[in-house]
Short mmCIF file of C-alpha atoms and ligand atoms in Angstrom, two decimals:
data_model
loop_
_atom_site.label_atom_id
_atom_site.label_comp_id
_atom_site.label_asym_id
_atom_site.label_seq_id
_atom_site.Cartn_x
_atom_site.Cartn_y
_atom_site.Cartn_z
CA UNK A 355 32.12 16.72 100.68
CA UNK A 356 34.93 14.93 99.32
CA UNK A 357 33.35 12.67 96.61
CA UNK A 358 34.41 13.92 93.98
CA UNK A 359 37.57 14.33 94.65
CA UNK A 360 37.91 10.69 95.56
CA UNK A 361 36.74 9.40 92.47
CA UNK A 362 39.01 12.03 90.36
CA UNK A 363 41.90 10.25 92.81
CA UNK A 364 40.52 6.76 91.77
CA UNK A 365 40.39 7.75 88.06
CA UNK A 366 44.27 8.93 88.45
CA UNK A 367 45.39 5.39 87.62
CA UNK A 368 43.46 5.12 84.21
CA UNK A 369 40.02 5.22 82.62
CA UNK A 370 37.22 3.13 84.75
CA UNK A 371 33.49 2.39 84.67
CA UNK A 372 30.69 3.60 87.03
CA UNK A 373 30.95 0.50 88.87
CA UNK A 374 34.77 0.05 89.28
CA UNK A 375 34.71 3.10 91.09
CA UNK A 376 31.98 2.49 93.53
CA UNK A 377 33.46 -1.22 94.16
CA UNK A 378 37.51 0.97 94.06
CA UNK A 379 36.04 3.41 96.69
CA UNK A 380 34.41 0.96 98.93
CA UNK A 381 37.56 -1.39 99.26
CA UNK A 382 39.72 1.50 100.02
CA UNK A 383 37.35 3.45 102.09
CA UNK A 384 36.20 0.24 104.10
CA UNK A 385 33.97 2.27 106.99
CA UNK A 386 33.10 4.77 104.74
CA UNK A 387 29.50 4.66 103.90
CA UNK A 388 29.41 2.86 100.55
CA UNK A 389 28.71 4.87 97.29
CA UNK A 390 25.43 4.26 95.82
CA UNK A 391 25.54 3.67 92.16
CA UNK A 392 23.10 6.55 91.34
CA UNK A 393 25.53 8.95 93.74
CA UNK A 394 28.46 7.73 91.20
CA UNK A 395 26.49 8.94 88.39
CA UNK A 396 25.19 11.88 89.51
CA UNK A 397 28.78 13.24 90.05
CA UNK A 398 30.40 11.28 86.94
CA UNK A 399 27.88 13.98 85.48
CA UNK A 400 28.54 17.05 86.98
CA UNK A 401 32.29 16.37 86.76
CA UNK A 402 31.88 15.72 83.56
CA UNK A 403 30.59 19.02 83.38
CA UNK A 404 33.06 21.05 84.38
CA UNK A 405 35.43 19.12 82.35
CA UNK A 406 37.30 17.28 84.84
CA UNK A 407 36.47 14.06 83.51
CA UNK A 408 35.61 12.42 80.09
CA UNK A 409 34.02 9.63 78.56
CA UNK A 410 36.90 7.90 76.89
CA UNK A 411 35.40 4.73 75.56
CA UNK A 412 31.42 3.87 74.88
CA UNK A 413 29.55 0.57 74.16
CA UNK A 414 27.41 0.10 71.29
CA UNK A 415 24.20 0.70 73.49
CA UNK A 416 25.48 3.43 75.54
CA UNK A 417 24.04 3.50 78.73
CA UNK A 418 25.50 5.62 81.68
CA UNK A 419 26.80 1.69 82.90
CA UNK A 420 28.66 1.13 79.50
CA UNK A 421 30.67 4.62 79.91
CA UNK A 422 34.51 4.52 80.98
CA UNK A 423 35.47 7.75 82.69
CA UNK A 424 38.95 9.03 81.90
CA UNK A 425 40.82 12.37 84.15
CA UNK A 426 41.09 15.67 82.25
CA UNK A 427 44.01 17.75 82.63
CA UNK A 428 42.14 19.97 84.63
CA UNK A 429 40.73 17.23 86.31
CA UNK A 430 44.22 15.81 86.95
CA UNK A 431 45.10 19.56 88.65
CA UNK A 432 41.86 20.04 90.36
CA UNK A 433 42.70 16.65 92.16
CA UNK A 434 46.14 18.16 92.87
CA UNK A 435 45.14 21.38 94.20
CA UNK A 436 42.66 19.67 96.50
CA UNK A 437 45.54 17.45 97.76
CA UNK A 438 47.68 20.53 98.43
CA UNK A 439 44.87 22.24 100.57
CA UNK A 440 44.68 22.02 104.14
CA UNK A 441 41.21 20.86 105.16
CA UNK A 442 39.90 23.76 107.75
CA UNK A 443 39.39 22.99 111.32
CA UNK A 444 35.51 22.46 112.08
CA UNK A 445 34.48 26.07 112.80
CA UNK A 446 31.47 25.06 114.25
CA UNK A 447 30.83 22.40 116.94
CA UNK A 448 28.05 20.23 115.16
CA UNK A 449 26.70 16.96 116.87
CA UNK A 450 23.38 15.39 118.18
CA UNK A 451 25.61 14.52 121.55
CA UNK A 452 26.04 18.17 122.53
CA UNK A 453 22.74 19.70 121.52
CA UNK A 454 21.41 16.59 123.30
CA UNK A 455 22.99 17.32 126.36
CA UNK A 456 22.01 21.34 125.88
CA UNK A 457 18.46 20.51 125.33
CA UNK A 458 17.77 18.07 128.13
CA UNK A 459 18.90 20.64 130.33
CA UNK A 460 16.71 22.95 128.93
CA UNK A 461 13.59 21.03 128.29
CA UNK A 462 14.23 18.59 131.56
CA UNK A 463 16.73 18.51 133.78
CA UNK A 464 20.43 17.39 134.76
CA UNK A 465 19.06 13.88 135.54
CA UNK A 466 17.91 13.69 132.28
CA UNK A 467 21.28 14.82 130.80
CA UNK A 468 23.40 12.32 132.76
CA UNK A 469 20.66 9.57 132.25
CA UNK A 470 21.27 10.25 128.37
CA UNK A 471 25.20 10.76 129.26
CA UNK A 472 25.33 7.29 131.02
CA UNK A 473 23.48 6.03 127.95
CA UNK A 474 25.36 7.54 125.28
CA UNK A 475 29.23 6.31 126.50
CA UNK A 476 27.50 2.95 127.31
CA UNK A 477 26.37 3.20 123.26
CA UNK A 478 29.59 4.49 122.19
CA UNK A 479 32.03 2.18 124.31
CA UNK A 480 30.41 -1.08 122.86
CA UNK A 481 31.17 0.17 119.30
CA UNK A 482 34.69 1.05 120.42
CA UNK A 483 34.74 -2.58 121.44
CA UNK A 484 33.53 -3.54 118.09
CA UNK A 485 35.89 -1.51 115.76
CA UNK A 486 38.63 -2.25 118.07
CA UNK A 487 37.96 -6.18 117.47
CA UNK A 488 37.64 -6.01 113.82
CA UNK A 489 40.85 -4.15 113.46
CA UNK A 490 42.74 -6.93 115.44
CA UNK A 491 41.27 -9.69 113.66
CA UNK A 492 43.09 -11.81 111.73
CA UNK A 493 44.09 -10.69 108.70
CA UNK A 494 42.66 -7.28 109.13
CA UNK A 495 44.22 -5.41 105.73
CA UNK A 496 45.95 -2.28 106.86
CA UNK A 497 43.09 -0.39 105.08
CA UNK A 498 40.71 -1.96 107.84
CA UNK A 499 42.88 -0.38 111.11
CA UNK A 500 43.54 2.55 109.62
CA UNK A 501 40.07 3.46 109.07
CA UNK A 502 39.03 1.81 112.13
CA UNK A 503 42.07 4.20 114.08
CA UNK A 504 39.87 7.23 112.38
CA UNK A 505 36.76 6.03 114.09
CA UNK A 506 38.12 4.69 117.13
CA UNK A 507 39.93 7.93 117.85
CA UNK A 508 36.64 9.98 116.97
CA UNK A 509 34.82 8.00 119.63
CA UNK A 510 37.99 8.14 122.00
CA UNK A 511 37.54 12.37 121.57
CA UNK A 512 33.24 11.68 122.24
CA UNK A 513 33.84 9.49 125.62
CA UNK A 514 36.54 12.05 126.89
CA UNK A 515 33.75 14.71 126.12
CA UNK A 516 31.15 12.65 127.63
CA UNK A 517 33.26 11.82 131.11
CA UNK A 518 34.42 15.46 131.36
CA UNK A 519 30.04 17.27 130.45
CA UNK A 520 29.25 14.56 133.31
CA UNK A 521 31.33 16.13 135.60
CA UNK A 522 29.79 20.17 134.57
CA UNK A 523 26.07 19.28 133.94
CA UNK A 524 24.85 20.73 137.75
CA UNK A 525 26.87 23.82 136.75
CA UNK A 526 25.58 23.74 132.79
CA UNK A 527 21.96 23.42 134.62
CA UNK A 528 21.97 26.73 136.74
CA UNK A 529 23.97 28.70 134.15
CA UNK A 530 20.83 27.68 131.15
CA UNK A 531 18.33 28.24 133.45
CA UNK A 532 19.66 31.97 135.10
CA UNK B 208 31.68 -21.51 131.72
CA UNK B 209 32.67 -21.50 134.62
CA UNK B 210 35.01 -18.59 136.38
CA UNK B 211 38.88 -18.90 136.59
CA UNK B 212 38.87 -15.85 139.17
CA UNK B 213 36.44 -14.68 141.19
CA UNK B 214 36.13 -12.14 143.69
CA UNK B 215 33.12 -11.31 146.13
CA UNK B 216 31.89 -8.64 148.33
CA UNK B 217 35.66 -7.37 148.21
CA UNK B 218 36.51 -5.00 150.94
CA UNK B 219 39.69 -3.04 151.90
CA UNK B 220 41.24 0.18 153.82
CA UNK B 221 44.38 2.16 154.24
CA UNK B 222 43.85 3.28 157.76
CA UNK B 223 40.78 5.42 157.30
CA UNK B 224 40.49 5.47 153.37
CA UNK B 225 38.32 2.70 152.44
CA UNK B 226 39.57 2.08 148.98
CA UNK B 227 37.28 -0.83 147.97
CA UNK B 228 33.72 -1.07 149.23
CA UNK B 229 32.12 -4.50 148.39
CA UNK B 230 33.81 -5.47 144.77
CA UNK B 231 32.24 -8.46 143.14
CA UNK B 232 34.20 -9.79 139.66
CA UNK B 233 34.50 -12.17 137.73
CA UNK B 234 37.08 -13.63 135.07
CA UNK B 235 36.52 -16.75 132.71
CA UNK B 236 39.36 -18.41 130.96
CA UNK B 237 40.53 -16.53 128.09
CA UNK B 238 38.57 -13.65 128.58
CA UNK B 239 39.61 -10.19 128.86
CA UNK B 240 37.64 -7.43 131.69
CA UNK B 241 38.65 -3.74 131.61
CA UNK B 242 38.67 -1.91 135.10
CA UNK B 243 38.11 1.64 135.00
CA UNK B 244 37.10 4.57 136.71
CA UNK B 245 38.93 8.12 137.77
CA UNK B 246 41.96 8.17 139.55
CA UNK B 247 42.13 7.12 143.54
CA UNK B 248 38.90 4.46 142.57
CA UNK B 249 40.30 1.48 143.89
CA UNK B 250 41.78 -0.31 140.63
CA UNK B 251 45.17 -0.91 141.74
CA UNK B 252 43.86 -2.18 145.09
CA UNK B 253 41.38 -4.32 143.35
CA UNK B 254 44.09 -6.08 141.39
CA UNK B 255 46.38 -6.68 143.96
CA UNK B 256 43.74 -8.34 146.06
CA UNK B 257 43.02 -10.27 143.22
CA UNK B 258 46.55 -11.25 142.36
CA UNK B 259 47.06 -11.78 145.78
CA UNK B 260 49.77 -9.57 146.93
CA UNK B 261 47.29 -7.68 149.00
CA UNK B 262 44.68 -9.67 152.08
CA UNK B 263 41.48 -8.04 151.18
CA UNK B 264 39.71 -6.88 154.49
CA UNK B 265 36.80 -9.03 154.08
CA UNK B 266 35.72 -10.96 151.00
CA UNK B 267 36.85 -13.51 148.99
CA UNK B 268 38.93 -14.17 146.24
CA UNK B 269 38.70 -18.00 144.73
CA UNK B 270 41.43 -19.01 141.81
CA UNK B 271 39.65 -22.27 140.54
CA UNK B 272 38.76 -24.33 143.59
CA UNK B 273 40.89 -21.98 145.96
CA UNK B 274 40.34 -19.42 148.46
CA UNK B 275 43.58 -17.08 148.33
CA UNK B 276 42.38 -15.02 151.36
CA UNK B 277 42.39 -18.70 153.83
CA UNK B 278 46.40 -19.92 151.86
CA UNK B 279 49.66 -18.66 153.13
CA UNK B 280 51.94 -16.17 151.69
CA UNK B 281 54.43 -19.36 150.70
CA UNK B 282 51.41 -20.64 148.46
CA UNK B 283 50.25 -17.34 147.42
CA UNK B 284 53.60 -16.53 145.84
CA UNK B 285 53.95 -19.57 144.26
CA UNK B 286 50.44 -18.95 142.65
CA UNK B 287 51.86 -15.55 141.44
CA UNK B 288 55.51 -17.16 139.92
CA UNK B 289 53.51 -20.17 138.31
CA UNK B 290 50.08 -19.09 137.21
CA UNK B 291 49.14 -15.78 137.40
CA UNK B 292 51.66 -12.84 135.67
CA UNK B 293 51.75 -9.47 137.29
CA UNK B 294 51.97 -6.15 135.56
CA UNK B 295 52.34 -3.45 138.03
CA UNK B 296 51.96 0.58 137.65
CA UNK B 297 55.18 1.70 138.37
CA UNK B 298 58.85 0.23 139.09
CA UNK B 299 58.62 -3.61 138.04
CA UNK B 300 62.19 -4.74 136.76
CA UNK B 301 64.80 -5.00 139.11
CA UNK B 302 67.25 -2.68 138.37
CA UNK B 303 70.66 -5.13 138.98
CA UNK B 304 69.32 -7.23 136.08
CA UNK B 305 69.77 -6.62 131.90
CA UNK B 306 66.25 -6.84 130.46
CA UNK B 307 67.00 -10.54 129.39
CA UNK B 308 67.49 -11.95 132.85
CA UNK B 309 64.35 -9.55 134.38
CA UNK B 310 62.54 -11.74 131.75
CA UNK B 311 64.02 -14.98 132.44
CA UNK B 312 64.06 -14.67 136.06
CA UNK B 313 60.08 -16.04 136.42
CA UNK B 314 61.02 -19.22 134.57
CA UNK B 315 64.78 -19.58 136.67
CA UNK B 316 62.27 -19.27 139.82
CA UNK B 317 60.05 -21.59 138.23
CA UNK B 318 62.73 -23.93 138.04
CA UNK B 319 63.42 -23.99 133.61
CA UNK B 320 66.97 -23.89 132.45
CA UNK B 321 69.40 -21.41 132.38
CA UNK B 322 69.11 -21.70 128.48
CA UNK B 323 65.95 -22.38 127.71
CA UNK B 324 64.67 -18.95 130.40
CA UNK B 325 67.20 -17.14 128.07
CA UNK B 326 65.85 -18.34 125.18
CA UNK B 327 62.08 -17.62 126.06
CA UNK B 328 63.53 -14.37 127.20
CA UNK B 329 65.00 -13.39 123.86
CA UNK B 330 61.98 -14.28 121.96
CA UNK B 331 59.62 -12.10 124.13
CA UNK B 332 62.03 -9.18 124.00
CA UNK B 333 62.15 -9.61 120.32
CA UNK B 334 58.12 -9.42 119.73
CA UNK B 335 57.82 -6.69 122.01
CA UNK B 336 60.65 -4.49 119.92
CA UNK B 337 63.18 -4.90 122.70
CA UNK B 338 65.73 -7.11 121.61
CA UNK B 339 67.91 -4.44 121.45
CA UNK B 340 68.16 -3.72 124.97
CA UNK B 341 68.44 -7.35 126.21
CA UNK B 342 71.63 -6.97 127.91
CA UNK B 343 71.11 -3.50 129.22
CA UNK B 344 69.68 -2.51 132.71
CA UNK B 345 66.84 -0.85 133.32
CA UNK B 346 68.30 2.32 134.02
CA UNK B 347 69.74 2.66 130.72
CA UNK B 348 66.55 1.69 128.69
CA UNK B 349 63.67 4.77 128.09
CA UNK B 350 60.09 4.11 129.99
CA UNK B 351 58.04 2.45 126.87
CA UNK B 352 61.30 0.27 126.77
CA UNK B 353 61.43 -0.73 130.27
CA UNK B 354 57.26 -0.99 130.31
CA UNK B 355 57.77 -3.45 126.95
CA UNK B 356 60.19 -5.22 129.09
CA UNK B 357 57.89 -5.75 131.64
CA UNK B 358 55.20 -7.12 129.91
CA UNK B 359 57.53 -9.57 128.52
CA UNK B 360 58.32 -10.97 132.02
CA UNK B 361 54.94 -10.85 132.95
CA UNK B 362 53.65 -13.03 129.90
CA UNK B 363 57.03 -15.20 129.80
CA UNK B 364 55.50 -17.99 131.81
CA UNK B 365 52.50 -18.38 129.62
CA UNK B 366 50.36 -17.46 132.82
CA UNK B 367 46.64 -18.71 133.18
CA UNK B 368 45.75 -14.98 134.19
CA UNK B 369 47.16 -11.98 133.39
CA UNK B 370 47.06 -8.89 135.94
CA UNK B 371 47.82 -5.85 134.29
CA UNK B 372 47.86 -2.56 136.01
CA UNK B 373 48.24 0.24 132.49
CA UNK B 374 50.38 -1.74 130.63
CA UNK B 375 50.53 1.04 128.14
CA UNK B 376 50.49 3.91 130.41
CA UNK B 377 53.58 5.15 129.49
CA UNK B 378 53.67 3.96 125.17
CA UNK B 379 52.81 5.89 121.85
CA UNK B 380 49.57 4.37 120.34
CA UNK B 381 51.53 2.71 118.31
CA UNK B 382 53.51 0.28 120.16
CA UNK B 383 51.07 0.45 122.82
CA UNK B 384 49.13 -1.82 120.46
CA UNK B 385 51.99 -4.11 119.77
CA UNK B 386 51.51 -4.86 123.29
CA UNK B 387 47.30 -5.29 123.67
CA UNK B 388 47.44 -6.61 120.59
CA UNK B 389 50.14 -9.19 122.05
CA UNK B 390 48.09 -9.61 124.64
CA UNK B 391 44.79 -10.02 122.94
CA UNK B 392 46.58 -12.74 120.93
CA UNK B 393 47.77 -15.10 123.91
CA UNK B 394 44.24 -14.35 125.95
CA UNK B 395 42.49 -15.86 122.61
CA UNK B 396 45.01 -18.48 122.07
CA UNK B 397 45.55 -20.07 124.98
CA UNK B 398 42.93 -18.86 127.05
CA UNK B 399 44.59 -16.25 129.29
CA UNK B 400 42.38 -14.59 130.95
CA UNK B 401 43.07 -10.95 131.97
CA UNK B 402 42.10 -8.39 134.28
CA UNK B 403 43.50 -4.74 132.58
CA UNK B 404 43.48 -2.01 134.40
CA UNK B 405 43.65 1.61 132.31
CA UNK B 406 41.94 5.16 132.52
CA UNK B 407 42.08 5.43 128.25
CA UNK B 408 38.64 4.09 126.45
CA UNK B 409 41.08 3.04 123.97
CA UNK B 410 42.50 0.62 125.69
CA UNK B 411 39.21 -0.61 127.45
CA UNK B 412 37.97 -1.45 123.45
CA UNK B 413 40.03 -4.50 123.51
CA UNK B 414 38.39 -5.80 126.34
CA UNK B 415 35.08 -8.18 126.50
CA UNK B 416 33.52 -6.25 129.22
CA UNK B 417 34.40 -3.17 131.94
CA UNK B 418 34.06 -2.65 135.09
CA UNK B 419 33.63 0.45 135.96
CA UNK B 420 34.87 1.51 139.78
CA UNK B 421 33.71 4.90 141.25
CA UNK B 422 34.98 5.54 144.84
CA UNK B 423 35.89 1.56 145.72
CA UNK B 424 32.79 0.30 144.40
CA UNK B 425 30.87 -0.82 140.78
CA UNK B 426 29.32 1.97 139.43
CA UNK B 427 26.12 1.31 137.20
CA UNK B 428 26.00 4.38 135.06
CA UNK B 429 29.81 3.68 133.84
CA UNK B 430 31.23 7.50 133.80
CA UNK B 431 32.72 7.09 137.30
CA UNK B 432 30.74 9.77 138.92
CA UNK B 433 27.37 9.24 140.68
CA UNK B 434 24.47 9.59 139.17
CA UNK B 435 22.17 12.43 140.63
CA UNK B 436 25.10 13.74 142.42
N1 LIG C 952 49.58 2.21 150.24
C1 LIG C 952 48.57 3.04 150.46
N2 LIG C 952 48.45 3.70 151.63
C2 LIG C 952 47.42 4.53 151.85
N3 LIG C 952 46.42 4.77 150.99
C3 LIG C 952 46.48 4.15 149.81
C4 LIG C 952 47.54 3.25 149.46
N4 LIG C 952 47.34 2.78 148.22
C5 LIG C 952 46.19 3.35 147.80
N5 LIG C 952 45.67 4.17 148.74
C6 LIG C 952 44.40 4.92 148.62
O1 LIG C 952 43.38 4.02 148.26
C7 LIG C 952 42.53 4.58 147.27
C8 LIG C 952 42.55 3.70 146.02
O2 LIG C 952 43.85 3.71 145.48
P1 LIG C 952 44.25 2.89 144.17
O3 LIG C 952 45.74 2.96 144.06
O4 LIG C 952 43.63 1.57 144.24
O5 LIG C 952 43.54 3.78 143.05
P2 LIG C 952 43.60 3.66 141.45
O6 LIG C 952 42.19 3.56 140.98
O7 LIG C 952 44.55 2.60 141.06
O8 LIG C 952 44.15 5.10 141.05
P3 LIG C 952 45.12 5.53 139.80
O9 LIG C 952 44.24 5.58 138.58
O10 LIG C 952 45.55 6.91 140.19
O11 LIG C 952 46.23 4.56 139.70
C9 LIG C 952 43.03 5.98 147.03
O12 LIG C 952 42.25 6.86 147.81
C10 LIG C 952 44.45 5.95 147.53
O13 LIG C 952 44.84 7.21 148.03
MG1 LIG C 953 46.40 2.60 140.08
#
């Protein structure tokens, strides 16, 4: 996970509150899932920690809410280092879709896998639609198509999957059940 | 609301290949239907019987209150110069002509000025990145050039419906959404409807709906490829 790398990134510019940084990472990471509060918290903490961040000013009352983080040094080359590293490759091919498809096949049969194919592109093409409309909007920020682009292209690689299982489920069938 | 194009119960063959098998569509002003399926499904066909440059074997095809299949050729082609614009697959600009007059040559045979067809010209080059080439031919520009250029001629006379046969087929992502983007943009203004034909799901996300053809005819389950075969 990435998290806390992100907010070390967000904290690069200067010292910030719990809540800037949720409210920072949701406007720049517009179809990420949003950060919960308690999530912010949690790994102001353990950052905090490991010494890659500090509290650098404090209200009276002190509450977790009234703390402004500030980078380390080490936090400042931890975020470095991560932004040097290249992320590796999925080594393992994890999704509902293709277990799905593996388990009707084993459980049912290849009707039941290209009912659920038919199903599934239907599912994905109508959010294509949807993310592909909200990046065209009016006034879309650049922020908004780029992450849209992620998740369009994601979907794109899932339909392409999809079309092309479709076409091997009869053979997928004989080979699972041999 | 009701339907600028309509088709029903389209048929058609090349000699034995029966390429559409009973097509119905629809199109309402300003809206925007993806047709796709594998390759050799009947798209292209479908479009030019809807644009009218092919006779469908049987059907219909009505354009407002008009049955193309009963007009002439005459009126059919002056359907296609004044209302409808025509994107085809491959070869579209005629290669004696720079990229400005390919473009202006819809509104010369629509009868606008010398000037003002350059003019339009120009300005449609220009949004689509082209305005470099406008006084080159064809055979001097690359393929996402020419393909820009084309699209530029096809939208020039601010048709009422927009046939487009991969309009992006041969663009990066990038510019290729210059173009649907353009598109998108005119459909919503002015309430161009559009019938875009492409094999990428990319490109069928900026349409409202899809048809999805599968050996000349709709096919429900949407993968192209029979269900239970
Ligand atoms: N001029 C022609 N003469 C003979 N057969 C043709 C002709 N044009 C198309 N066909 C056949 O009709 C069928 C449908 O062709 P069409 O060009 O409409 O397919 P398409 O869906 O546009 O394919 P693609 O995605 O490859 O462009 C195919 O089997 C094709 O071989
Ligand atoms: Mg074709």
């Amino acid at each position: 996970m990435s998290t806390p790398h992100v907010l070390l990134g967000l904290l690069a510019g200067g010292p910030r509150h719990g809540y800037e940084l949720k409210r920072a990472h949701d406007e720049r990471m517009p179809r990420a899932k949003p950060l919960a509060f308690g999530q912010v918290y949690a790994t102001l903490g353990r950052l905090e920690r490991d010494g890659l961040v500090e509290q650098a000013e404090k209200d009276q009352d002190g509450g977790p809410e009234r703390v402004a983080y500030a980078l380390t040094s080490r936090g400042r080359v931890a975020l470095d280092e991560w932004l040097h590293t290249v992320e590796t490759p999925a080594p393992y091919v994890v999704s509902a879709l293709f277990n799905k498809v593996v388990v009707a096949l084993l459980a049912a049969d290849a009707d039941r896998a290209r009912s659920y194919l038919a199903d599934q592109r239907a599912a994905h093409m109508a959010r294509l639609r949807e993310l592909t409309a909200a990046k065209t909007a009016p006034g879309a920020s650049v922020g908004d198509v780029v992450a849209a682009d992620f998740a369009i292209a994601h979907l794109d690689a899932d339909l392409r999957w999809l079309q092309a299982t479709l076409l091997r489920v009869a053979d997928l069938y004989r080979e699972v059940h041999a | 609301m009701t339907p600028i194009l309509r088709g029903s119960a389209l048929t058609r063959s090349y000699g034995p290949t029966l390429a559409l098998r009973g097509v119905d569509v629809e199109l309402s002003p300003g809206e925007i239907l993806a047709v796709t399926g594998p390759s050799g499904c009947g798209k292209s066909t479908l479009l030019h019987c809807l644009s009218g440059i092919l006779t469908p074997d049987s059907g219909a095809v009505h354009y407002r209150d008009a049955d193309l299949t009963t007009r002439s050729e005459a009126d059919r082609s002056k359907l296609r110069r004044t209302e409808f614009g025509v994107l085809f697959q491959y070869g579209q600009l005629v290669p004696e002509l720079t990229a400005a007059e390919n473009v202006a040559l819809p509104l010369l045979l629509a009868g606008t000025g010398r000037r003002a067809a350059r003019e339009a010209a120009t300005s449609w080059l220009d949004r689509f990145g082209v305005a470099d080439c406008a006084d080159q031919r064809p055979g001097t520009m690359s393929g996402g050039q020419q393909q820009r250029c084309a699209v530029a001629r096809a939208l020039v006379t601010e048709p009422a419906v927009l046939f487009a046969d991969e309009p992006t087929g041969s663009l990066d992502t990038v510019t290729g959404e210059t173009v649907l983007t353009e598109i998108v943009r005119t459909a919503r203004e002015r309430g161009m409807a559009v019938l875009l034909v492409t094999h990428d799901a990319r490109v069928a996300g900026y349409a409202d709906r899809e048809l999805v053809l599968l050996d000349g005819a709709a096919d429900p389950s949407g993968l192209g490829i029979g269900i239970g075969s």
